[in-house]
């Protein structure tokens, strides 16, 4: 039985200063010949800005059947003789994101130090007030196991003791600009205020 003391919050990632950018990766379908653009920068207000342009145009590559996606995530820390550094989120109920977004369809992604390296746990990032800052709470238990973009028939509970990276992605099959500001991501037990919103509400 785990007798660790109760904690309110476990900081996982932040985007507040230029130095924070070195801990993040950005990618999009341009990496495989597509035409989308994705960027991550720090604004003058000290927040992260994930932005770009999605394009559904297919590259001249017969092996690519779909296009139009972009994402950013924290870098997985290098392994050592003690293994891969991870976050143990077992003592926390929610993943908390402080964000300001538009009306596009975003997902939150968690990757664990599991057996299948391409497994990804996902949940929709529901924004209640596009264009305004808000705190979104997503119960860890509600993340869905996916692989290569497909929901897996055999749902395995997330390996919460060994979360190795966290990020967001946009795959809404719509061409055009997108913009999502991110201040911080953390694991929490309670929201910072009564107006905090759970991310699993439609």
Short mmCIF file of C-alpha atoms in Angstrom, two decimals:
data_model
loop_
_atom_site.label_atom_id
_atom_site.label_comp_id
_atom_site.label_asym_id
_atom_site.label_seq_id
_atom_site.Cartn_x
_atom_site.Cartn_y
_atom_site.Cartn_z
CA UNK A 1 0.00 0.00 0.00
CA UNK A 2 1.25 3.47 -0.88
CA UNK A 3 1.61 5.65 2.24
CA UNK A 4 2.96 8.69 0.39
CA UNK A 5 1.64 12.00 1.75
CA UNK A 6 -1.29 13.68 -0.01
CA UNK A 7 -0.23 16.34 -2.48
CA UNK A 8 -2.26 18.99 -4.25
CA UNK A 9 -0.23 19.32 -7.43
CA UNK A 10 2.58 17.74 -9.45
CA UNK A 11 3.99 20.21 -12.01
CA UNK A 12 4.70 18.40 -15.29
CA UNK A 13 5.34 21.02 -17.96
CA UNK A 14 5.31 24.76 -18.44
CA UNK A 15 5.77 27.28 -21.24
CA UNK A 16 6.60 30.61 -19.66
CA UNK A 17 10.09 31.51 -20.87
CA UNK A 18 12.28 30.87 -23.91
CA UNK A 19 14.34 28.36 -21.95
CA UNK A 20 11.25 26.13 -21.61
CA UNK A 21 11.13 25.57 -25.39
CA UNK A 22 14.15 23.27 -25.25
CA UNK A 23 12.02 20.74 -23.35
CA UNK A 24 9.41 20.48 -26.14
CA UNK A 25 9.10 18.91 -29.59
CA UNK A 26 6.88 20.13 -32.43
CA UNK A 27 5.77 18.08 -35.44
CA UNK A 28 3.23 17.96 -38.25
CA UNK A 29 2.54 16.14 -41.51
CA UNK A 30 5.20 18.29 -43.19
CA UNK A 31 7.67 15.87 -41.57
CA UNK A 32 6.48 13.15 -43.98
CA UNK A 33 6.01 15.34 -47.02
CA UNK A 34 2.73 17.10 -46.16
CA UNK A 35 2.00 20.80 -46.31
CA UNK A 36 0.90 21.73 -42.78
CA UNK A 37 2.93 24.14 -40.66
CA UNK A 38 3.37 24.06 -36.88
CA UNK A 39 5.31 26.30 -34.51
CA UNK A 40 5.83 26.79 -30.80
CA UNK A 41 6.98 30.09 -29.30
CA UNK A 42 6.88 32.11 -26.11
CA UNK A 43 4.64 35.17 -26.27
CA UNK A 44 5.51 38.58 -24.85
CA UNK A 45 3.10 37.74 -22.01
CA UNK A 46 5.15 34.72 -20.99
CA UNK A 47 2.97 31.90 -22.29
CA UNK A 48 3.48 29.21 -24.92
CA UNK A 49 1.84 29.67 -28.32
CA UNK A 50 1.30 26.54 -30.43
CA UNK A 51 0.16 27.75 -33.82
CA UNK A 52 0.29 27.12 -37.53
CA UNK A 53 -1.72 26.09 -40.54
CA UNK A 54 -3.28 22.71 -41.30
CA UNK A 55 -3.40 21.49 -44.88
CA UNK A 56 -5.29 18.41 -46.01
CA UNK A 57 -3.38 18.27 -49.31
CA UNK A 58 -1.69 14.91 -49.78
CA UNK A 59 2.00 14.76 -50.69
CA UNK A 60 3.16 13.01 -53.83
CA UNK A 61 3.77 9.87 -51.83
CA UNK A 62 1.52 6.85 -52.32
CA UNK A 63 2.24 5.59 -48.80
CA UNK A 64 0.55 8.65 -47.20
CA UNK A 65 -3.25 8.31 -47.20
CA UNK A 66 -4.18 11.09 -44.76
CA UNK A 67 -2.80 14.52 -44.02
CA UNK A 68 -3.64 17.48 -41.85
CA UNK A 69 -2.25 17.09 -38.34
CA UNK A 70 0.10 18.88 -35.96
CA UNK A 71 1.23 18.41 -32.39
CA UNK A 72 3.64 19.39 -29.67
CA UNK A 73 4.80 17.47 -26.63
CA UNK A 74 7.40 17.43 -23.93
CA UNK A 75 10.63 15.64 -24.72
CA UNK A 76 11.13 12.25 -23.13
CA UNK A 77 14.08 12.59 -20.80
CA UNK A 78 17.15 10.49 -21.74
CA UNK A 79 17.40 7.06 -20.13
CA UNK A 80 20.17 6.27 -17.69
CA UNK A 81 21.32 3.26 -15.72
CA UNK A 82 18.29 3.90 -13.51
CA UNK A 83 15.84 3.80 -16.44
CA UNK A 84 13.76 6.49 -18.13
CA UNK A 85 12.79 9.49 -15.94
CA UNK A 86 8.99 9.60 -15.62
CA UNK A 87 6.16 11.23 -13.69
CA UNK A 88 4.31 9.12 -11.14
CA UNK A 89 0.74 10.47 -11.30
CA UNK A 90 -0.88 7.75 -9.14
CA UNK A 91 -1.65 10.12 -6.27
CA UNK A 92 -3.53 12.56 -8.50
CA UNK A 93 -7.03 12.45 -9.96
CA UNK A 94 -6.82 14.96 -12.79
CA UNK A 95 -4.54 16.25 -15.50
CA UNK A 96 -4.81 20.04 -15.41
CA UNK A 97 -4.09 22.35 -18.36
CA UNK A 98 -4.08 26.14 -18.27
CA UNK A 99 -4.82 27.11 -21.86
CA UNK A 100 -6.41 29.62 -24.23
CA UNK A 101 -7.59 28.24 -27.55
CA UNK A 102 -9.71 28.78 -30.62
CA UNK A 103 -12.64 26.77 -31.94
CA UNK A 104 -10.53 23.96 -33.39
CA UNK A 105 -10.57 20.35 -32.16
CA UNK A 106 -7.57 19.52 -29.96
CA UNK A 107 -6.53 16.38 -28.10
CA UNK A 108 -4.38 15.89 -25.03
CA UNK A 109 -1.86 13.07 -25.31
CA UNK A 110 -0.05 11.05 -22.65
CA UNK A 111 2.65 8.50 -23.37
CA UNK A 112 3.82 6.01 -20.78
CA UNK A 113 6.90 3.87 -20.41
CA UNK A 114 4.95 0.81 -21.50
CA UNK A 115 5.63 -2.25 -23.63
CA UNK A 116 4.36 -0.81 -26.95
CA UNK A 117 6.28 2.40 -27.76
CA UNK A 118 3.61 3.67 -30.20
CA UNK A 119 0.74 3.46 -27.69
CA UNK A 120 -0.76 6.85 -26.88
CA UNK A 121 -3.45 7.76 -24.36
CA UNK A 122 -5.73 10.51 -25.63
CA UNK A 123 -8.60 12.71 -24.48
CA UNK A 124 -10.39 15.56 -26.23
CA UNK A 125 -9.42 19.01 -24.96
CA UNK A 126 -12.85 20.56 -24.46
CA UNK A 127 -12.65 24.36 -24.37
CA UNK A 128 -15.67 26.15 -22.88
CA UNK A 129 -14.54 29.72 -23.55
CA UNK A 130 -12.50 29.93 -26.77
CA UNK A 131 -10.42 33.09 -26.87
CA UNK A 132 -10.17 33.26 -23.07
CA UNK A 133 -7.88 31.63 -20.54
CA UNK A 134 -9.35 28.64 -18.76
CA UNK A 135 -8.31 25.75 -16.56
CA UNK A 136 -9.30 22.35 -17.94
CA UNK A 137 -9.39 19.27 -15.72
CA UNK A 138 -9.35 15.81 -17.32
CA UNK A 139 -9.70 12.73 -15.10
CA UNK A 140 -6.79 10.37 -15.73
CA UNK A 141 -9.24 7.47 -15.76
CA UNK A 142 -10.95 8.90 -18.86
CA UNK A 143 -7.95 8.74 -21.20
CA UNK A 144 -8.41 6.27 -24.08
CA UNK A 145 -5.68 4.00 -25.43
CA UNK A 146 -4.87 4.59 -29.11
CA UNK A 147 -2.18 3.42 -31.49
CA UNK A 148 -1.29 5.12 -34.79
CA UNK A 149 -4.46 7.19 -34.46
CA UNK A 150 -6.83 4.26 -33.90
CA UNK A 151 -8.74 3.50 -30.68
CA UNK A 152 -7.67 0.09 -29.44
CA UNK A 153 -10.28 -2.63 -28.93
CA UNK A 154 -8.49 -3.91 -25.84
CA UNK A 155 -8.38 -0.93 -23.51
CA UNK A 156 -5.51 -1.21 -21.03
CA UNK A 157 -5.59 1.12 -18.05
CA UNK A 158 -3.01 3.87 -18.30
CA UNK A 159 0.30 3.04 -16.60
CA UNK A 160 0.04 6.07 -14.33
CA UNK A 161 3.22 5.33 -12.42
CA UNK A 162 5.31 5.92 -15.53
CA UNK A 163 4.08 8.84 -17.65
CA UNK A 164 7.02 9.92 -19.80
CA UNK A 165 5.63 12.78 -21.89
CA UNK A 166 2.56 14.96 -22.32
CA UNK A 167 1.36 17.08 -25.20
CA UNK A 168 -1.46 18.33 -27.42
CA UNK A 169 -2.39 17.71 -31.03
CA UNK A 170 -4.88 18.94 -33.60
CA UNK A 171 -6.44 16.50 -36.06
CA UNK A 172 -9.83 17.92 -37.00
CA UNK A 173 -9.75 17.32 -40.76
CA UNK A 174 -10.16 21.04 -41.46
CA UNK A 175 -7.69 23.18 -43.39
CA UNK A 176 -6.78 26.58 -42.00
CA UNK A 177 -5.00 28.35 -39.14
CA UNK A 178 -4.95 27.17 -35.53
CA UNK A 179 -3.69 28.68 -32.29
CA UNK A 180 -3.54 27.32 -28.75
CA UNK A 181 -1.77 29.07 -25.90
CA UNK A 182 -0.42 26.91 -23.08
CA UNK A 183 0.81 28.14 -19.73
CA UNK A 184 1.24 24.93 -17.74
CA UNK A 185 0.29 21.28 -17.41
CA UNK A 186 0.20 19.44 -14.09
CA UNK A 187 -1.36 16.56 -12.20
CA UNK A 188 -3.73 17.72 -9.47
CA UNK A 189 -6.18 16.46 -6.90
CA UNK A 190 -8.42 19.50 -6.78
CA UNK A 191 -9.00 22.46 -9.06
CA UNK A 192 -7.44 25.84 -8.26
CA UNK A 193 -10.87 27.49 -8.02
CA UNK A 194 -14.56 26.61 -8.23
CA UNK A 195 -14.68 27.77 -11.84
CA UNK A 196 -12.21 25.13 -13.03
CA UNK A 197 -13.85 22.93 -15.65
CA UNK A 198 -13.63 19.19 -16.09
CA UNK A 199 -12.48 18.23 -19.56
CA UNK A 200 -14.93 15.38 -20.08
CA UNK A 201 -18.04 17.51 -20.42
CA UNK A 202 -19.48 17.79 -23.92
#
